[in-house]
Amino acid sequence: MKKKLVSCLISFTLLSSLSTPLLAKAQENTEGIKGSLVIAGGGVGTSNHDIYEKFLLLAGGKEKAKVGIIPAASTTLQSSEKFKEDLVKYGVNSDSIQILPVSNHDFSDTQKDESTWKNQVNDKKLSRTIKGLTAVWFVGGDQTKIVDSLRENNGNDSEALKAIWDIYRKGAVIGGTSAGAAIMSDVMITGGDSLGALKESIGNKENKHVNENQHNKKEYEPLSVQKGLGFFQHGIIDQHMDERARLGRLAVAAYNAERDKEKNFAYGVDEDTAMVVNNKDQKVEVVGRSGVAVLDMSKAKLISKQKVRSGLENIKVSYLSPGDKINFHLKSFEFPKDKVETKGFEYNSFNALPATGVFTPYGRLKAYLSYSFVDNKSMKSASSYVYDSRGSGYEIAFQKDNDTNGYWRYTDGQKDDYSIVNVRMDITPKTVKFQPDKKTSLTYKKSTFSSSESPAYDSIKGNLLIVGGALGSSNSSVYNKFIDLAGGKQAKIGIVPAASTKFDSSNQFKGDLVKYGVKAENIEILPISNHDFKGTSENESSWKLNMNNEKLAQKVKGLTGIWFVGGDQTMITGSLRNENGSDSKVLQAIWDTYKKGAVLGGTSAGAAIMSNTMLAGGDSYGALSYGFTDTYDDMTQQEQGPAYLEKGLGFFQYGLVDQHFDNKARLGRLIATAYEKGNKNQLSYGIDEDTAMVVNNKEKQMEVVGRGGITLVDLAKVQTNDKFPSDYKNIVISCITPGDKVNITTKEIVINPAKTSTRKNEYYSEKVGPNTGLFSPHGVLRKFLAYDLIDNAQSKEIKSYAFNQNKGFELTFRKSPESNGYWAYTDGQKDDYSIVKVALDIKPIKVAIK
């Protein structure tokens, strides 16, 4: 059964609420604690070695660890049993792991009545068992059930809780995920979202009738808190930070906790990530796959711009990544030595749009602050919004201060890894109003690009492996698939470096192939380029002549796999096509080996070149607003502006391909391009990062492999307004994930049989507001459609917006008679959704913000 965070009963709406006796310190004597904490933000994957191994190391090592699992938060024993199985996989003896009888309720998947366990929390036998442990783990669910299970009705600690404190003081590790993270601080956040916390928990007094109406619709939920168990005494903890966009509610909770804001940070832990607390060193280390948001509220102020709503200003936001450390006593940060500062050396230079919804590039908080703001020399300030369906809400403004900085390195191959420090955040009341735009002032330019079709080959024996970018070295499913399609570990592979300005990515990919078993002598970086590479003595721009080198062409014909690295896709086509646009001898050789059975693969730019019409520039808002451009401004244009098209290499014969789809939110530009230049009877494909689209030409089938998803765009039934650009109705959107398949000629979608249908069996039933930006939950398109629409019985349609200043677009995603969702757990107990045939309407709008 899927988990759902259950809201708590106690809501505090006054600034003085958090000083009540209810929230007094859980434990006054916290000096000299020898134990540690592993506080995970939820969604910990079984494959997350770093978190599991850190927990077991602190528990005494896998041979000596004695672990007790507390199941109280969950409605079933499934998550506790799964965590036990995972510990066994990581080397712990099964006999050294116990699911402790701690619960205040019955579990739905057992024959016993576990509600009787509430009477055992003062049992001496249970206390003795706990005192023999080296580690305790709290599973996720409802945090209030944990507290109620371990505290007596009068609020005193039970003997079981005293025993946990005893082993913690002596050196044991206490860990937990989701609800098991929320209980760690004194002030335990038990419910609410960012919009609800801002509207109702900082002295705001909106009309009572409106509030009750909103609550019935459940568009937003006010902040609620309760006394936690207090193992972490140095600030408030929140969890599911990135996925559920909880920074606003954490800011409100931290501001209201007046006694803490001067001396403590507040911490928001992302999913599949943990903050590991070393009490002796007074440090927190970030471990896992995402990050920890850190708020400094010491100089924050309450501001009032309207009679009924207030805001907050001068909040300092930092975002730490795996390997970073926080000294919670000194309120300072430490970064690995291989991370370099971005201040004064910013990589990006583009005018980032406000973060307004699911069409915003880098639409998650950490990514937006990294790419669009801190590592962007063009940006001194940026903004996002959060509001309800009436437009009542807030502007979130970010500003660079003197102490703002970023730190960057590559991780897991060549994925960008950012840390962000000291961004100023102001949250100001605003009202956003939308009206249909009947007379646009935008200059929409149709595409003048025309590309002769590549020859169609019915007898292609080779395959394609098209990766959406940011391929992790640890992504074994993608690497192994490429190697298998190339003939196994005896494969002969050529790497085309042309898209990049350096050899780093080519050398990295070669090294990864060797790690996965391919012989180094069977891998060659091919001398294909139209430009010089940095850091070499040779002038590789002379390699442009190699495109017609007969010897190189013959070498290519002997390969079983060819890989195109990422960078600028126009450099690939410029290195393989003659000045008159004809195929060079080397490109002809690539086609020859592909037709005979070789696999062609590529990532990022190496994916963009795969279709006949190549998307080389522009973003969703730019393509919908301004259409297309005939000029190309190097890498900057890949981040913004109208769409730019060139002729691709045409290896994929069945539609358009776009990449970096989730992170750069490119659905809008794919729709615009597919409408003007695509075949309406074919699907268009948007591939997420760290994910591959594997094309079997013989079977006319594609399969999803990797860690993300692929978005399918079907324009067969689309309706448009000839008098108004980018006014679409009945676009059909599907989002599929690893194990799902599509027939690329019939468009039939085959879902992984391990998934179950959500239709008429929806898990959620609640009214949701629009997705508005960085403070809206489920910011990635697939998650937004899954949680808010497809698996939600109350939702028939959901909205998001894309706008800049006074112009923009309203996006309405609708359930159609053909819509369905499919769900399963993956990698432990992470939700994995596929979404089939959701209708999308796009309407131009005018925007007024007051």
XYZ file of N, CA and C in Angstrom, residues 107-280:
522
model
N -2.034 -3.166 12.640
C -1.503 -3.136 11.283
C -2.437 -3.910 10.355
N -2.623 -3.402 9.156
C -3.628 -3.963 8.256
C -3.177 -5.240 7.556
N -1.903 -5.555 7.610
C -1.410 -6.716 6.861
C -0.987 -7.875 7.764
N -1.516 -7.926 8.972
C -1.188 -9.032 9.894
C -2.473 -9.574 10.522
N -2.362 -10.744 11.114
C -3.492 -11.358 11.811
C -3.606 -10.873 13.251
N -2.504 -10.372 13.806
C -2.500 -9.936 15.205
C -3.134 -8.547 15.346
N -3.455 -8.200 16.581
C -3.942 -6.860 16.901
C -2.815 -6.111 17.608
N -2.038 -5.375 16.816
C -0.859 -4.704 17.366
C -1.198 -3.470 18.199
N -2.469 -3.081 18.247
C -2.821 -1.938 19.094
C -2.536 -2.229 20.560
N -2.446 -3.498 20.917
C -2.123 -3.887 22.303
C -0.677 -3.573 22.645
N 0.149 -3.329 21.643
C 1.562 -3.023 21.905
C 1.722 -1.731 22.692
N 0.729 -0.846 22.599
C 0.804 0.414 23.344
C 0.998 0.143 24.839
N 0.471 -0.968 25.307
C 0.558 -1.305 26.734
C 1.921 -1.868 27.113
N 2.788 -2.129 26.098
C 4.073 -2.771 26.379
C 5.235 -1.786 26.468
N 4.966 -0.499 26.224
C 6.086 0.441 26.152
C 6.750 0.671 27.507
N 6.126 0.239 28.581
C 6.758 0.314 29.905
C 7.195 -1.056 30.395
N 7.167 -2.022 29.489
C 7.560 -3.389 29.837
C 9.088 -3.475 29.976
N 9.552 -4.066 31.054
C 10.995 -4.150 31.316
C 11.709 -4.993 30.264
N 11.012 -6.012 29.751
C 11.629 -6.870 28.742
C 11.957 -6.066 27.481
N 11.017 -5.220 27.064
C 11.258 -4.386 25.897
C 12.399 -3.403 26.156
N 12.441 -2.820 27.336
C 13.524 -1.889 27.680
C 14.871 -2.593 27.642
N 14.928 -3.828 28.183
C 16.197 -4.587 28.163
C 16.617 -4.876 26.718
N 15.629 -5.207 25.872
C 15.935 -5.475 24.464
C 16.546 -4.244 23.807
N 15.932 -3.108 24.046
C 16.417 -1.857 23.439
C 17.821 -1.524 23.947
N 18.069 -1.744 25.214
C 19.382 -1.411 25.781
C 20.492 -2.308 25.242
N 20.121 -3.403 24.593
C 21.116 -4.268 23.964
C 21.379 -3.938 22.512
N 20.728 -2.897 22.001
C 20.865 -2.517 20.593
C 21.992 -1.509 20.387
N 22.491 -1.483 19.154
C 23.462 -0.452 18.756
C 22.838 0.560 17.811
N 21.593 0.294 17.391
C 20.927 1.193 16.443
C 19.416 1.022 16.535
N 18.711 2.124 16.315
C 17.249 2.116 16.218
C 16.862 2.871 14.959
N 15.886 2.316 14.212
C 15.423 2.951 12.985
C 13.909 3.131 13.041
N 13.450 4.344 12.730
C 12.026 4.658 12.670
C 11.588 4.710 11.205
N 10.642 3.865 10.819
C 10.156 3.886 9.435
C 9.201 5.063 9.241
N 8.815 5.298 7.984
C 7.967 6.431 7.648
C 6.486 6.142 7.790
N 5.695 7.201 7.692
C 4.249 7.113 7.813
C 3.698 8.366 8.460
N 3.130 8.217 9.653
C 2.553 9.327 10.405
C 3.370 9.523 11.671
N 4.047 10.666 11.745
C 4.960 10.910 12.861
C 4.239 10.988 14.207
N 2.978 11.410 14.201
C 2.255 11.503 15.473
C 2.053 10.136 16.113
N 1.998 9.106 15.295
C 1.834 7.745 15.837
C 3.089 7.288 16.558
N 4.246 7.741 16.087
C 5.490 7.399 16.779
C 5.498 8.020 18.167
N 5.215 9.310 18.211
C 5.245 10.022 19.489
C 4.207 9.447 20.448
N 3.008 9.225 19.960
C 1.949 8.691 20.822
C 2.270 7.286 21.313
N 3.002 6.528 20.501
C 3.355 5.156 20.895
C 4.431 5.127 21.974
N 5.284 6.150 22.021
C 6.422 6.139 22.934
C 6.253 7.067 24.133
N 5.167 7.831 24.140
C 4.899 8.694 25.292
C 3.615 8.241 25.977
N 3.588 8.419 27.277
C 2.382 8.088 28.027
C 1.326 9.167 27.812
N 0.115 8.871 28.222
C -0.986 9.808 27.996
C -0.759 11.152 28.672
N 0.015 11.171 29.759
C 0.298 12.433 30.455
C 1.492 13.175 29.869
N 2.044 12.656 28.779
C 3.153 13.322 28.102
C 4.520 12.882 28.559
N 4.615 12.032 29.586
C 5.908 11.565 30.070
C 6.496 10.516 29.131
N 7.810 10.426 29.154
C 8.485 9.403 28.349
C 8.200 8.029 28.910
N 7.931 7.081 28.010
C 7.775 5.692 28.429
C 9.145 5.103 28.756
N 9.143 3.931 29.357
C 10.398 3.254 29.643
C 11.137 2.889 28.357
N 10.380 2.581 27.304
C 11.015 2.260 26.017
C 11.737 3.485 25.460
N 11.104 4.646 25.545
C 11.745 5.864 25.052
C 12.951 6.222 25.911
N 12.859 6.035 27.202
C 14.007 6.276 28.077
C 15.168 5.357 27.702
N 14.836 4.112 27.334
C 15.885 3.162 26.942
C 16.559 3.599 25.642
N 15.765 4.129 24.707
C 16.338 4.636 23.450
C 17.277 5.799 23.735
N 16.846 6.715 24.615
C 17.708 7.817 25.006
C 18.982 7.312 25.677
N 18.867 6.279 26.460
C 20.025 5.738 27.178
C 21.083 5.225 26.204
N 20.662 4.412 25.213
C 21.665 3.873 24.284
C 22.186 4.963 23.348
N 21.363 5.964 23.048
C 21.789 7.100 22.224
C 22.887 7.884 22.929
N 22.710 8.140 24.221
C 23.736 8.870 24.977
C 25.044 8.083 25.039
N 24.930 6.763 25.066
C 26.121 5.922 25.233
C 26.823 5.615 23.913
N 26.169 5.933 22.759
C 26.883 5.735 21.500
C 26.097 5.122 20.366
N 24.855 4.731 20.585
C 24.067 4.132 19.516
C 23.696 5.177 18.469
N 23.330 4.701 17.282
C 22.849 5.580 16.235
C 21.331 5.467 16.174
N 20.675 6.617 16.067
C 19.233 6.673 15.899
C 18.971 7.185 14.490
N 18.187 6.442 13.719
C 17.907 6.839 12.348
C 16.427 6.780 12.050
N 16.038 7.418 10.969
C 14.648 7.375 10.553
C 14.450 8.066 9.231
N 13.365 7.711 8.564
C 13.057 8.294 7.262
C 11.650 8.867 7.261
N 11.452 9.981 6.580
C 10.144 10.610 6.462
C 9.594 10.943 7.849
N 8.521 10.294 8.277
C 8.003 10.519 9.631
C 9.077 10.251 10.669
N 9.934 9.284 10.389
C 11.033 8.955 11.292
C 12.090 10.032 11.349
N 12.062 10.976 10.399
C 12.928 12.154 10.454
C 12.229 13.291 11.193
N 10.926 13.414 10.981
C 10.179 14.518 11.583
C 10.227 14.491 13.098
N 10.289 13.302 13.705
C 10.267 13.180 15.168
C 11.586 13.570 15.813
N 12.621 13.830 15.010
C 13.960 14.014 15.563
C 14.137 15.335 16.317
N 13.419 16.389 15.929
C 13.593 17.678 16.593
C 12.530 17.896 17.661
N 12.765 18.886 18.529
C 11.789 19.228 19.561
C 10.472 19.681 18.946
N 10.579 20.637 18.016
C 9.398 21.102 17.306
C 9.204 20.182 16.106
N 8.184 19.349 16.166
C 7.932 18.365 15.122
C 6.832 18.883 14.198
N 7.186 19.108 12.937
C 6.182 19.520 11.955
C 5.355 18.299 11.575
N 4.039 18.431 11.702
C 3.172 17.272 11.476
C 2.217 17.452 10.311
N 2.105 18.647 9.758
C 1.200 18.851 8.645
C 1.362 20.226 8.050
N 0.719 20.413 6.916
C 0.756 21.700 6.252
C 1.617 21.696 5.006
N 1.416 22.692 4.181
C 2.257 22.916 3.010
C 2.742 24.362 3.031
N 3.542 24.714 2.071
C 4.146 26.051 2.097
C 3.101 27.156 1.998
N 2.151 27.018 1.083
C 1.138 28.054 0.938
C 0.269 28.151 2.184
N -0.169 27.027 2.725
C -1.000 27.041 3.922
C -0.285 27.621 5.121
N 1.003 27.301 5.261
C 1.782 27.842 6.373
C 1.886 29.357 6.274
N 2.135 29.870 5.080
C 2.273 31.312 4.902
C 0.941 32.032 5.103
N -0.136 31.469 4.603
C -1.426 32.148 4.661
C -2.019 32.150 6.073
N -1.705 31.144 6.888
C -2.440 31.012 8.137
C -1.577 30.887 9.383
N -0.288 30.951 9.247
C 0.538 30.683 10.425
C 1.540 31.773 10.752
N 1.409 32.936 10.127
C 2.253 34.061 10.535
C 1.387 35.292 10.777
N 0.312 35.082 11.522
C -0.521 36.194 11.924
C -1.512 36.651 10.880
N -1.700 35.880 9.813
C -2.626 36.279 8.773
C -4.061 35.989 9.175
N -4.977 36.816 8.707
C -6.370 36.707 9.129
C -7.280 36.869 7.919
N -7.170 35.946 6.990
C -8.053 36.028 5.833
C -9.489 35.731 6.260
N -10.441 36.169 5.416
C -11.852 35.983 5.713
C -12.156 34.552 6.107
N -12.831 34.376 7.228
C -13.102 33.044 7.767
C -13.879 32.187 6.779
N -14.859 32.767 6.120
C -15.655 31.995 5.169
C -14.781 31.479 4.020
N -13.884 32.348 3.549
C -12.990 31.935 2.466
C -12.090 30.806 2.936
N -11.559 30.935 4.149
C -10.673 29.895 4.654
C -11.382 28.561 4.772
N -12.585 28.578 5.338
C -13.304 27.324 5.487
C -13.587 26.705 4.123
N -13.930 27.562 3.170
C -14.186 27.079 1.826
C -12.935 26.445 1.235
N -11.803 27.102 1.447
C -10.549 26.567 0.934
C -10.204 25.252 1.621
N -10.434 25.179 2.924
C -10.092 23.946 3.640
C -10.923 22.779 3.147
N -12.192 23.058 2.849
C -13.029 21.994 2.340
C -12.502 21.493 1.008
N -11.989 22.421 0.224
C -11.427 22.031 -1.062
C -10.015 21.468 -0.916
N -9.397 21.694 0.220
C -8.056 21.196 0.509
C -7.029 21.671 -0.511
N -7.170 22.927 -0.952
C -6.158 23.461 -1.862
C -4.850 23.693 -1.140
N -4.919 24.065 0.108
C -3.718 24.226 0.905
C -4.042 23.829 2.332
N -2.987 23.566 3.100
C -3.161 23.068 4.465
C -2.300 23.893 5.412
N -2.868 24.409 6.492
C -2.080 25.230 7.421
C -1.034 24.403 8.159
N -0.021 25.080 8.628
C 1.040 24.444 9.406
C 0.493 23.869 10.703
N 0.917 22.667 11.046
C 0.615 22.095 12.357
C 1.885 21.498 12.929
N 2.064 21.668 14.228
C 3.264 21.182 14.907
C 2.886 20.481 16.208
N 3.842 19.731 16.719
C 3.648 19.013 17.971
C 5.019 18.803 18.601
N 5.033 18.392 19.814
C 6.298 18.105 20.498
C 6.904 16.829 19.929
N 8.154 16.938 19.443
C 8.855 15.778 18.921
C 9.623 15.045 20.004
N 10.473 14.125 19.592
C 11.263 13.347 20.555
C 12.578 14.024 20.902
N 12.994 15.007 20.114
C 14.101 15.872 20.509
C 15.483 15.271 20.488
N 15.709 14.224 19.698
C 17.066 13.668 19.622
C 18.037 14.686 19.025
N 17.538 15.523 18.098
C 18.352 16.595 17.521
C 17.914 17.902 18.166
N 18.809 18.511 18.933
C 18.483 19.678 19.755
C 18.907 21.000 19.127
N 19.234 20.997 17.848
C 19.901 22.162 17.259
C 19.151 22.713 16.049
N 17.834 22.664 16.090
C 17.034 23.241 15.021
C 15.884 22.334 14.623
N 14.997 22.868 13.807
C 13.819 22.132 13.347
C 14.176 21.323 12.100
N 13.597 20.132 12.014
C 13.811 19.243 10.874
C 12.521 19.156 10.063
N 12.626 19.234 8.741
C 11.511 18.896 7.853
C 12.028 17.923 6.797
N 11.104 17.202 6.159
C 11.496 16.126 5.237
C 10.688 16.196 3.941
N 11.041 15.345 2.972
C 10.452 15.405 1.625
C 10.586 16.833 1.072
N 11.689 17.494 1.346
C 11.808 18.929 1.090
C 11.649 19.270 -0.391
N 12.399 18.608 -1.265
C 12.354 18.977 -2.683
C 11.066 18.535 -3.344
N 10.679 17.274 -3.127
C 9.505 16.726 -3.808
C 8.224 17.443 -3.395
N 8.108 17.800 -2.117
C 6.873 18.417 -1.634
C 7.015 19.921 -1.399
N 8.155 20.473 -1.813
C 8.357 21.933 -1.846
C 7.997 22.582 -0.513
N 8.637 22.155 0.555
C 8.247 22.551 1.899
C 9.075 23.685 2.497
N 9.849 24.369 1.682
C 10.708 25.409 2.227
C 9.891 26.507 2.908
N 8.749 26.848 2.343
C 7.909 27.878 2.939
C 7.395 27.491 4.305
N 6.948 26.254 4.448
C 6.427 25.842 5.758
C 7.548 25.731 6.780
N 8.754 25.318 6.341
C 9.888 25.256 7.259
C 10.268 26.661 7.723
N 10.225 27.632 6.808
C 10.550 29.008 7.177
C 9.577 29.539 8.218
N 8.302 29.265 8.037
C 7.295 29.733 8.989
C 7.470 29.055 10.336
N 7.678 27.740 10.321
C 7.869 27.020 11.577
C 9.100 27.529 12.316
N 10.174 27.777 11.575
C 11.405 28.254 12.201
C 11.246 29.678 12.704
N 10.528 30.511 11.965
C 10.312 31.885 12.415
C 9.474 31.902 13.699
N 8.465 31.078 13.754
C 7.601 31.041 14.932
C 8.309 30.498 16.165
N 9.284 29.641 15.955
C 10.049 29.094 17.083
C 11.108 30.118 17.482
N 10.683 31.186 18.133
C 11.542 32.341 18.373
C 12.798 31.991 19.157
N 12.693 31.045 20.090
C 13.858 30.722 20.913
C 14.947 30.021 20.113
N 14.607 29.470 18.941
C 15.585 28.720 18.161
C 16.208 29.530 17.032
N 15.501 30.550 16.537
C 15.951 31.149 15.286
C 17.254 31.923 15.417
N 17.571 32.404 16.620
C 18.816 33.146 16.799
C 20.040 32.240 16.773
N 19.906 31.058 17.375
C 21.106 30.220 17.542
C 21.154 28.998 16.645
N 20.030 28.658 15.999
C 19.985 27.421 15.235
C 19.588 27.647 13.785
N 20.113 26.809 12.919
C 19.591 26.682 11.574
C 18.291 25.872 11.630
N 17.543 25.892 10.518
C 16.446 24.951 10.289
C 16.810 24.131 9.059
N 16.436 22.858 9.059
C 16.941 21.924 8.053
C 15.787 21.246 7.311
N 15.871 21.249 5.995
C 14.903 20.535 5.167
C 15.628 19.477 4.352
N 15.311 18.205 4.598
C 16.058 17.098 4.006
C 15.307 16.554 2.786
N 16.006 16.486 1.663
C 15.417 15.954 0.437
C 15.201 14.449 0.527
N 14.376 13.941 -0.382
C 14.190 12.504 -0.480
C 15.487 11.828 -0.930
N 15.643 10.566 -0.512
C 16.820 9.755 -0.854
C 18.121 10.403 -0.394
N 18.020 11.165 0.694
C 19.144 11.936 1.233
C 19.057 11.908 2.750
N 20.203 11.967 3.417
C 20.206 11.990 4.881
C 21.170 13.042 5.397
N 20.805 13.650 6.534
C 21.761 14.453 7.295
C 22.230 13.587 8.458
N 23.545 13.367 8.507
C 24.150 12.510 9.528
C 24.755 13.411 10.595
N 24.249 13.283 11.811
C 24.613 14.175 12.906
C 25.660 13.520 13.793
N 26.820 14.174 13.904
C 27.874 13.754 14.822
C 27.835 14.703 16.013
N 27.269 14.239 17.135
C 27.096 15.116 18.294
C 28.428 15.522 18.918
N 29.398 14.621 18.884
C 30.698 14.918 19.486
C 31.394 16.059 18.754
